[in-house]
PDB file of C-alpha atoms in Angstrom:
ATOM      1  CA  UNK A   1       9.044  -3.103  21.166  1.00  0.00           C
ATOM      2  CA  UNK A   2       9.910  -5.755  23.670  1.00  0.00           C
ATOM      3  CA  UNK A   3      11.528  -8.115  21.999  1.00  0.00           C
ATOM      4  CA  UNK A   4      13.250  -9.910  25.443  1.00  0.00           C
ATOM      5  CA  UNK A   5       9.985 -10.504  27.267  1.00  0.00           C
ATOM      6  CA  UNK A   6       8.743 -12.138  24.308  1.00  0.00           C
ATOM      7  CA  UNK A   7       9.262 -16.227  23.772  1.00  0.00           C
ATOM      8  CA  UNK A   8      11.298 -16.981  20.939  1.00  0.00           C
ATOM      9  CA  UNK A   9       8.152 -18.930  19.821  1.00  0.00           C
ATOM     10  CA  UNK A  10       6.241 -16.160  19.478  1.00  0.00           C
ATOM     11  CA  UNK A  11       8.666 -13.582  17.926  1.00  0.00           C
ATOM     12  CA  UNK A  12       9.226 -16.573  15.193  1.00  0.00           C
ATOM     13  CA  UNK A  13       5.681 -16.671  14.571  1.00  0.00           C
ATOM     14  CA  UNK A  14       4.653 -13.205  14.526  1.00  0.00           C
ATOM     15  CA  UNK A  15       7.346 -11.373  13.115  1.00  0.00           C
ATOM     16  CA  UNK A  16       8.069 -12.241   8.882  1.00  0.00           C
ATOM     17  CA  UNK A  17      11.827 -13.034   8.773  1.00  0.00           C
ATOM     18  CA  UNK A  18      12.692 -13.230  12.484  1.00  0.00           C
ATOM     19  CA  UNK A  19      13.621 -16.853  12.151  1.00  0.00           C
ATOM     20  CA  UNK A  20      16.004 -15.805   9.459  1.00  0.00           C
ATOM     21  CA  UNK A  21      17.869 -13.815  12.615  1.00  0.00           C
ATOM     22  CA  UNK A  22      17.123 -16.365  15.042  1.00  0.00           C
ATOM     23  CA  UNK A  23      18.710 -19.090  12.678  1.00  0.00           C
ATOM     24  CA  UNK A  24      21.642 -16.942  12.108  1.00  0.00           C
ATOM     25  CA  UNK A  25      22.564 -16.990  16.005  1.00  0.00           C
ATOM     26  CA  UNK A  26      21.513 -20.261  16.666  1.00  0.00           C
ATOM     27  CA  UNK A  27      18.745 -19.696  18.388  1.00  0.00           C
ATOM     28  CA  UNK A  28      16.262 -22.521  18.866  1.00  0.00           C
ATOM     29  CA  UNK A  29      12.445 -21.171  17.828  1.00  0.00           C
ATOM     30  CA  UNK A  30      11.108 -24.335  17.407  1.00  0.00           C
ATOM     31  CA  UNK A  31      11.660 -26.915  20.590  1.00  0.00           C
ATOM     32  CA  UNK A  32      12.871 -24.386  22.771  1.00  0.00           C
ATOM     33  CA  UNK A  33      10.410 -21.655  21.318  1.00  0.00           C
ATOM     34  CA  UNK A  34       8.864 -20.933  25.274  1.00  0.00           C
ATOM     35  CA  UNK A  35      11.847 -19.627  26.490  1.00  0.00           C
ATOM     36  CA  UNK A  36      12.137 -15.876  26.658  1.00  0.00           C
ATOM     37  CA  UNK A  37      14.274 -14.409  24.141  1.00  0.00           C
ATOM     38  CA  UNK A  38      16.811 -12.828  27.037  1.00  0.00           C
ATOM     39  CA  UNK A  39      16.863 -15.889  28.984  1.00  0.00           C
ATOM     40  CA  UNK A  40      17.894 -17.850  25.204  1.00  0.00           C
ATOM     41  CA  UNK A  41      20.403 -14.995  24.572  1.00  0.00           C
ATOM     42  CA  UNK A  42      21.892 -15.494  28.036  1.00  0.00           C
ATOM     43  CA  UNK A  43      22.069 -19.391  27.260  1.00  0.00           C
ATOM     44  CA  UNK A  44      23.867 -19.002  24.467  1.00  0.00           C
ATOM     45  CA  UNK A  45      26.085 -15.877  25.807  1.00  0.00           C
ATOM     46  CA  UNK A  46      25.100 -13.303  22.042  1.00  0.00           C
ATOM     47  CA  UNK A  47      25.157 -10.178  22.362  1.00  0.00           C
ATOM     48  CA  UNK A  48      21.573  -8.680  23.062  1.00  0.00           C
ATOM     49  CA  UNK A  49      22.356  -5.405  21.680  1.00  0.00           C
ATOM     50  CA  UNK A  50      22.692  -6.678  17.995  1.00  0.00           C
ATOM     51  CA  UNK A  51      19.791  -9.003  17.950  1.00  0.00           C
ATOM     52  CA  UNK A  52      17.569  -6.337  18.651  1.00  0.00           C
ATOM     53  CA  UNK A  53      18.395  -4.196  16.577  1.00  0.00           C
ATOM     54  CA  UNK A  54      18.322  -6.692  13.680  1.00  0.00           C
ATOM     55  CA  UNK A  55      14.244  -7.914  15.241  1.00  0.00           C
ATOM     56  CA  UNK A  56      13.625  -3.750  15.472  1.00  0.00           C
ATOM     57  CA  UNK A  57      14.475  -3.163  11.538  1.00  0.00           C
ATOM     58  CA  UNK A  58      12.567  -6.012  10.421  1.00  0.00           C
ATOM     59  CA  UNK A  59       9.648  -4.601  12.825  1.00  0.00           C
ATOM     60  CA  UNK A  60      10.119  -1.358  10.596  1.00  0.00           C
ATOM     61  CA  UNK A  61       9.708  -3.518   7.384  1.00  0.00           C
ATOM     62  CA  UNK A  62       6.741  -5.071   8.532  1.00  0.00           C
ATOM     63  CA  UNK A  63       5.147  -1.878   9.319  1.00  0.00           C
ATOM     64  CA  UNK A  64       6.331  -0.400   6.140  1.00  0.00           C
ATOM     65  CA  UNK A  65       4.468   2.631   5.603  1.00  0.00           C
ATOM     66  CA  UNK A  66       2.796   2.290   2.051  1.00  0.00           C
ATOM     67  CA  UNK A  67       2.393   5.830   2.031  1.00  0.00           C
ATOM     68  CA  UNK A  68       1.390   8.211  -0.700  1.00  0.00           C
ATOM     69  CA  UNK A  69       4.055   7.655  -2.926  1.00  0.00           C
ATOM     70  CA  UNK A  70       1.689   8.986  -6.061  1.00  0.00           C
ATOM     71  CA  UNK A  71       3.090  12.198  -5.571  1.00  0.00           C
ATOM     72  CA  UNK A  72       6.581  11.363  -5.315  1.00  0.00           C
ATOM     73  CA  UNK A  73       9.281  11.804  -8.356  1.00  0.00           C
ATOM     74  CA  UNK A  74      10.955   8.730 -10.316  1.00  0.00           C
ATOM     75  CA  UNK A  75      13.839   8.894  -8.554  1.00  0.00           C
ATOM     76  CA  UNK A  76      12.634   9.014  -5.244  1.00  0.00           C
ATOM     77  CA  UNK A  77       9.925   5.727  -5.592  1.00  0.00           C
ATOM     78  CA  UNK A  78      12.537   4.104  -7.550  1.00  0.00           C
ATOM     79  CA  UNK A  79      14.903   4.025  -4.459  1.00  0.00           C
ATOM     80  CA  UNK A  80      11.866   3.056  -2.147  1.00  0.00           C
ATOM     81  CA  UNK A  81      10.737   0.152  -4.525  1.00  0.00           C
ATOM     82  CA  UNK A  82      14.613  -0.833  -4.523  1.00  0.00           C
ATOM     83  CA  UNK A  83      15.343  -0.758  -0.530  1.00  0.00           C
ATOM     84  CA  UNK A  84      11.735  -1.779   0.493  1.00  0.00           C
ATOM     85  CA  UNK A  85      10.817  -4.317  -1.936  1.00  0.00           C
ATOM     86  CA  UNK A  86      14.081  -5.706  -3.911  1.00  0.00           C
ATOM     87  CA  UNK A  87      16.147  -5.856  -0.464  1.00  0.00           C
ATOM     88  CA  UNK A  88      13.594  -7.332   1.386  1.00  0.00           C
ATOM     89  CA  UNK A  89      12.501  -9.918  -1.328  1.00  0.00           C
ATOM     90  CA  UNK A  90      15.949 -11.593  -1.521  1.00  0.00           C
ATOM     91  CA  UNK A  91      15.605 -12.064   2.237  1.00  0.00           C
ATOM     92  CA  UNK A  92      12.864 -13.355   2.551  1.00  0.00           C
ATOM     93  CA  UNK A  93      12.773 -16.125  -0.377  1.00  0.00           C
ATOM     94  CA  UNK A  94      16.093 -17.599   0.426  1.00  0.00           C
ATOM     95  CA  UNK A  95      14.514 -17.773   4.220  1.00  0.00           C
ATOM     96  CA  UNK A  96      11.057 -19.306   3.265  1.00  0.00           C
ATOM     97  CA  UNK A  97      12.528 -21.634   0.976  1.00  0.00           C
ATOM     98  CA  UNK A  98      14.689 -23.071   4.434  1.00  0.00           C
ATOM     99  CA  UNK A  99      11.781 -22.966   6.323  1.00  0.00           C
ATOM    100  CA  UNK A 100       9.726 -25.008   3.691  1.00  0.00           C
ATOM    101  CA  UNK A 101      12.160 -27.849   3.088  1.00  0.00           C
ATOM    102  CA  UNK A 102      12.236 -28.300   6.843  1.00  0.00           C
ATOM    103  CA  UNK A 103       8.582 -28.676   6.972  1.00  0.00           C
ATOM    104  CA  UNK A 104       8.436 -31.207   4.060  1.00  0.00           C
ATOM    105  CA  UNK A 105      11.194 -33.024   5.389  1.00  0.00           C
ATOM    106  CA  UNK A 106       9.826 -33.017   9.137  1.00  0.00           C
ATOM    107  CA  UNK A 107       6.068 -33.407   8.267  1.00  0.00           C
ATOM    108  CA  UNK A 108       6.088 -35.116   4.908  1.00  0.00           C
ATOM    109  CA  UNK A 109       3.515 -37.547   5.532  1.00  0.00           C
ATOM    110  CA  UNK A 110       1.160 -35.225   7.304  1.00  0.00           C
ATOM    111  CA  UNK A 111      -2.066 -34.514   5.178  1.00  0.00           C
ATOM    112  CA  UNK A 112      -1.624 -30.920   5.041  1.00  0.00           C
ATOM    113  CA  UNK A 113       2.177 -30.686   4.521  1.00  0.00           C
ATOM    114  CA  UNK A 114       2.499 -28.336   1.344  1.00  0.00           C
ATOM    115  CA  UNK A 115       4.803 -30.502  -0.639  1.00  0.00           C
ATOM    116  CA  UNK A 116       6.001 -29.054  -3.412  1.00  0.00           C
ATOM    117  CA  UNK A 117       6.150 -25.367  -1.999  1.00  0.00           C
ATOM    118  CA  UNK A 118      10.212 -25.627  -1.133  1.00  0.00           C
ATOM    119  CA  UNK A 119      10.742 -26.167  -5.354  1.00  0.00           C
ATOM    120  CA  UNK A 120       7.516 -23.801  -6.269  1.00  0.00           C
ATOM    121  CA  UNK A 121       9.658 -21.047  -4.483  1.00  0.00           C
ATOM    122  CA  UNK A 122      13.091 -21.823  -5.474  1.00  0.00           C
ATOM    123  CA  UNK A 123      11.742 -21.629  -9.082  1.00  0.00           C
ATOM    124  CA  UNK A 124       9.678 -18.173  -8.147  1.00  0.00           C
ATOM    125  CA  UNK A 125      12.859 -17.038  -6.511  1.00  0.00           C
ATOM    126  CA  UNK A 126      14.919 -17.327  -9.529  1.00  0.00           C
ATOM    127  CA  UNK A 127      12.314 -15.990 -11.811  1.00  0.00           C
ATOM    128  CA  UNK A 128      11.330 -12.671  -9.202  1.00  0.00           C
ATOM    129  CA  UNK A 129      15.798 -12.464  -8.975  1.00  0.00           C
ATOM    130  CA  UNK A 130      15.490 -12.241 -12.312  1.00  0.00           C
ATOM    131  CA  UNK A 131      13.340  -9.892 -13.279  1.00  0.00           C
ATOM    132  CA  UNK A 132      14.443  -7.575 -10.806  1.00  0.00           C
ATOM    133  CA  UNK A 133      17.960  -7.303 -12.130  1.00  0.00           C
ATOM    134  CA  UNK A 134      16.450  -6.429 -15.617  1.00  0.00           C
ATOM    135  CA  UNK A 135      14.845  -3.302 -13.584  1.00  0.00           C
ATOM    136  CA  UNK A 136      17.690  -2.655 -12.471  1.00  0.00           C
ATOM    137  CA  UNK A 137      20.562  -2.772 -14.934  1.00  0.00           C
ATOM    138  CA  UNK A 138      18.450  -1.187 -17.580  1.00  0.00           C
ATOM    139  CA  UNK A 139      15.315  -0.403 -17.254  1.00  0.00           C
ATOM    140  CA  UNK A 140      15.728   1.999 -14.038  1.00  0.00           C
ATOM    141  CA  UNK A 141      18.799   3.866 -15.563  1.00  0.00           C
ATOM    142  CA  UNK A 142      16.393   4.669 -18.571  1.00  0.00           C
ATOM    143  CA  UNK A 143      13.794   6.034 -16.116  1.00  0.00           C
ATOM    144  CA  UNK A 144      16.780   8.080 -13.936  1.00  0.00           C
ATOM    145  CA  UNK A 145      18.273   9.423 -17.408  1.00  0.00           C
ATOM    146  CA  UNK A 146      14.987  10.513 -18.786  1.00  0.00           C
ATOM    147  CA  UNK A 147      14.966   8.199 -21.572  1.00  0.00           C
ATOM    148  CA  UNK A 148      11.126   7.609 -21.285  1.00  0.00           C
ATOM    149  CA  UNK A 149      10.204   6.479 -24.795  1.00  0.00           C
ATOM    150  CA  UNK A 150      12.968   3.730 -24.847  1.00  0.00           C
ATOM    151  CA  UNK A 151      11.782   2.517 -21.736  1.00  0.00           C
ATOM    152  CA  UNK A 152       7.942   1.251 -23.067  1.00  0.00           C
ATOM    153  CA  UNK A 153       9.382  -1.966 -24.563  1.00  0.00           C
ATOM    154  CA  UNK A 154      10.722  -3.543 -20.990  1.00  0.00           C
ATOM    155  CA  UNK A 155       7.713  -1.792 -19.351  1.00  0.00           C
ATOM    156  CA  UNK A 156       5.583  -3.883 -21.488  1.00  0.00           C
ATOM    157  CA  UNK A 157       7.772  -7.193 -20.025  1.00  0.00           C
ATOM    158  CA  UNK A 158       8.035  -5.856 -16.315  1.00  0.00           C
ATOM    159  CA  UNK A 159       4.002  -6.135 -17.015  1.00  0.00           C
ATOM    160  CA  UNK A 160       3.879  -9.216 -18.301  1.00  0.00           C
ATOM    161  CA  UNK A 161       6.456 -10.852 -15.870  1.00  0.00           C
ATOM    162  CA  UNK A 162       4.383  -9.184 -12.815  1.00  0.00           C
ATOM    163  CA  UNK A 163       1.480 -11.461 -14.270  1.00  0.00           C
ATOM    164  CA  UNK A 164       3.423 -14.404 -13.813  1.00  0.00           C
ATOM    165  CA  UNK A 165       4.133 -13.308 -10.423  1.00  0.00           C
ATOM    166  CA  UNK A 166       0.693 -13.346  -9.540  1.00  0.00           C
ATOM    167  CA  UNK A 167       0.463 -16.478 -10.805  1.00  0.00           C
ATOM    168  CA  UNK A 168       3.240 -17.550  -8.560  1.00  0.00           C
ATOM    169  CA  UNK A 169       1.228 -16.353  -5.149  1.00  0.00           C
ATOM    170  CA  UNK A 170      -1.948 -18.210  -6.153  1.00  0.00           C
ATOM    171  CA  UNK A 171       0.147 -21.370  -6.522  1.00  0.00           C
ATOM    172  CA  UNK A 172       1.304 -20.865  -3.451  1.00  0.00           C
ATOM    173  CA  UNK A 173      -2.232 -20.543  -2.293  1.00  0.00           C
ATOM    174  CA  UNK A 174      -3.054 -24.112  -3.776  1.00  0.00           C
ATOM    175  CA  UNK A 175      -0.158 -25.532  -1.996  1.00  0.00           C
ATOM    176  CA  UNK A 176      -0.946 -24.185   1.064  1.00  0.00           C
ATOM    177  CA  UNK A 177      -4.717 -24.525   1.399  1.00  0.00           C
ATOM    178  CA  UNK A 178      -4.802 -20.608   1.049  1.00  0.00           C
ATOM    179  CA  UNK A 179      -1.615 -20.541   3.820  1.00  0.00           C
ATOM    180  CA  UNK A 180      -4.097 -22.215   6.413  1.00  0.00           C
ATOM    181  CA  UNK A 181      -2.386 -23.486   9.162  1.00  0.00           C
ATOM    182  CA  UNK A 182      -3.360 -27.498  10.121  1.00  0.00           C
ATOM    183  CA  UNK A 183      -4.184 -27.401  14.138  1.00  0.00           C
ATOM    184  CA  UNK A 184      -1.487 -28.527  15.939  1.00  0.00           C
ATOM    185  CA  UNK A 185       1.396 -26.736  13.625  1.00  0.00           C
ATOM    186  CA  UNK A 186       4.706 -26.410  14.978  1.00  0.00           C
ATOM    187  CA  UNK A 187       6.470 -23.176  15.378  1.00  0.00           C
ATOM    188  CA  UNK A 188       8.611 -23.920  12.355  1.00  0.00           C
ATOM    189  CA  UNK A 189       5.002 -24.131  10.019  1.00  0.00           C
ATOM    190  CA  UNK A 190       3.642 -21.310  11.616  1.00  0.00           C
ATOM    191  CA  UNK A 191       6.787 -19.295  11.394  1.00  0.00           C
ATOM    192  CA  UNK A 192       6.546 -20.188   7.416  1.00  0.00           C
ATOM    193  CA  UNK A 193       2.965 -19.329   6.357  1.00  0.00           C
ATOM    194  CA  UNK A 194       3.683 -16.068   8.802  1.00  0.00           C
ATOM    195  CA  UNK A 195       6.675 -15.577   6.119  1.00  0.00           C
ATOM    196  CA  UNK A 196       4.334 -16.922   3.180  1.00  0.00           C
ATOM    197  CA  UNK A 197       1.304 -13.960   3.756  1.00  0.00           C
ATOM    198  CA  UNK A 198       3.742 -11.188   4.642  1.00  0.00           C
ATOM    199  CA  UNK A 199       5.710 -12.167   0.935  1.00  0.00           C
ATOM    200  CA  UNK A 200       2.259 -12.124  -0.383  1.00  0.00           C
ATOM    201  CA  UNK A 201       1.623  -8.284   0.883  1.00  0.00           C
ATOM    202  CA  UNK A 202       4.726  -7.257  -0.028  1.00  0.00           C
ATOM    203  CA  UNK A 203       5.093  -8.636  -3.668  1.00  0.00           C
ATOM    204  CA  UNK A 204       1.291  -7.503  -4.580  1.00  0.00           C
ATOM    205  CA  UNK A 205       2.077  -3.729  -3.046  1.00  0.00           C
ATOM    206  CA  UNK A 206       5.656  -3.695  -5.167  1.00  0.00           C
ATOM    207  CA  UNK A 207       3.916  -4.535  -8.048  1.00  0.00           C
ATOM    208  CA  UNK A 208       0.880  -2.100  -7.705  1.00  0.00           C
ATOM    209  CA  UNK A 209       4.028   0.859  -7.039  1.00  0.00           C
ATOM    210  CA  UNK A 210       5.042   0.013 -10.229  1.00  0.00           C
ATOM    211  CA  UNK A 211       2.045  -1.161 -12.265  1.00  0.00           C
ATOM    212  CA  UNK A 212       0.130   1.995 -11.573  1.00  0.00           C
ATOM    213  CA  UNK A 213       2.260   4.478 -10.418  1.00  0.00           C
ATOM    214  CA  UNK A 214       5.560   4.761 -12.222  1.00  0.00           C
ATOM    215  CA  UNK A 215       4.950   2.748 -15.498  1.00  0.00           C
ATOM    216  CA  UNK A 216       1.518   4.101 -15.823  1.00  0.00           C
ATOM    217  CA  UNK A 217       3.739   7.284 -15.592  1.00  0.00           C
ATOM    218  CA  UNK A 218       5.878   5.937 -19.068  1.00  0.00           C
ATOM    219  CA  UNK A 219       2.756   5.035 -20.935  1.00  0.00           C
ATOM    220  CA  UNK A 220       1.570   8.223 -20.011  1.00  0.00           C
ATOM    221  CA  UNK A 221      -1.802   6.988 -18.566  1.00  0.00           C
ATOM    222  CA  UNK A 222      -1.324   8.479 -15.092  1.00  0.00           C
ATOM    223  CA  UNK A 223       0.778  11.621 -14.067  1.00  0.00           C
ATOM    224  CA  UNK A 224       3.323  12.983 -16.577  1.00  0.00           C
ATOM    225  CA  UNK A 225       6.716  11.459 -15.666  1.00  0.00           C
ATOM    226  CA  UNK A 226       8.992  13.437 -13.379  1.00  0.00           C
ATOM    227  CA  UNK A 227      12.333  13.124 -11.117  1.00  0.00           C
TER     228      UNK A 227
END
């Protein structure tokens, strides 16, 4: 991948969490989004080497083979829900909920500004931060040491609290007019509901590895539990 043909405009807008990296050197997406990502690096004198490699491993993310992980042990999808999903998750909140106070702030008395959606994620944030510590400081030691009959009980709320997850995305949806951009968006908006669907992907495909793959595994409803 390219990434210093590209304008910084479009890298923001295509690629979930690139503004995140473009923020962090001080990179203008927004008004100066049609410059070309070298010719922006040169301005500002960063080091092209380290930029790229930051835009290549989110570009790995994003691709982020689903694969067949039906067939892998406990231990094994337990480290891939951990580095793929519970990494990526805390940067990408902390990111969208930036992006969305600058577009209620900018564009507050535009029609189709989502206001609300900075607070709606703050709140989902601290909810999803939660319940992902709870997987794991106890119930993914249970799974590692084998203790598969204590683990039902916080199954049952890792269930529950995925429901209210789900809940969270279609909230999201209402705020955002089903993340439909207005015409005329600036890079910033786009760069957000970009963010927005590729959160949406990635929460719904965590929660289907462990909805019905490895808890299905401690209720005993899908392969016998191993690792």
């Amino acid at each position: 991948m390219s990434w210093l043909t590209q304008s910084v405009g479009d890298i923001a807008r295509e690629l979930p969490g690139a503004t995140g990296v473009l923020h962090g050197y001080g990179l203008d997406f927004c008004c100066g989004g049609k410059q070309t990502l070298a010719h922006a690096l040169e301005r500002k004198g960063v080091d092209q080497s380290a930029l790229v490699a930051e835009l290549d491993q989110l570009h790995t993310q994003a691709e982020g083979a689903r694969g067949d992980w039906a067939a892998a042990g406990n231990d094994e999808l337990i480290e891939h829900i951990l580095t793929r999903y519970h990494d990526v998750h805390r940067q990408q909140l902390p990111e969208l909920i930036r992006l969305s106070q600058r577009v209620e702030l900018v564009h507050g008395g535009h029609p189709e500004c989502p206001s609300g959606l900075a607070n709606h994620l703050e709140t989902m944030f601290a909810e999803l931060e939660s319940h992902m510590r709870k997987e794991e400081q106890i119930l993914f030691p249970m799974i590692a040491r084998g203790m598969l009959g204590m683990a039902s009980g916080p199954v049952n709320m890792m269930r529950h609290e995925h429901d209210e997850h789900a809940q969270g995305l279609r909230r999201i949806h209402e705020l955002t007019r089903g993340i439909n951009l207005p015409v005329g968006a600036c890079n910033t908006w786009r760069a957000l509901y970009v963010g927005l669907a590729s959160l949406e992907v990635d929460l719904m495909d965590h929660i289907h590895l462990e909805n019905n793959i490895l808890f299905d595994r401690i209720d005993g409803l899908g392969a016998s539990a191993n690792g």
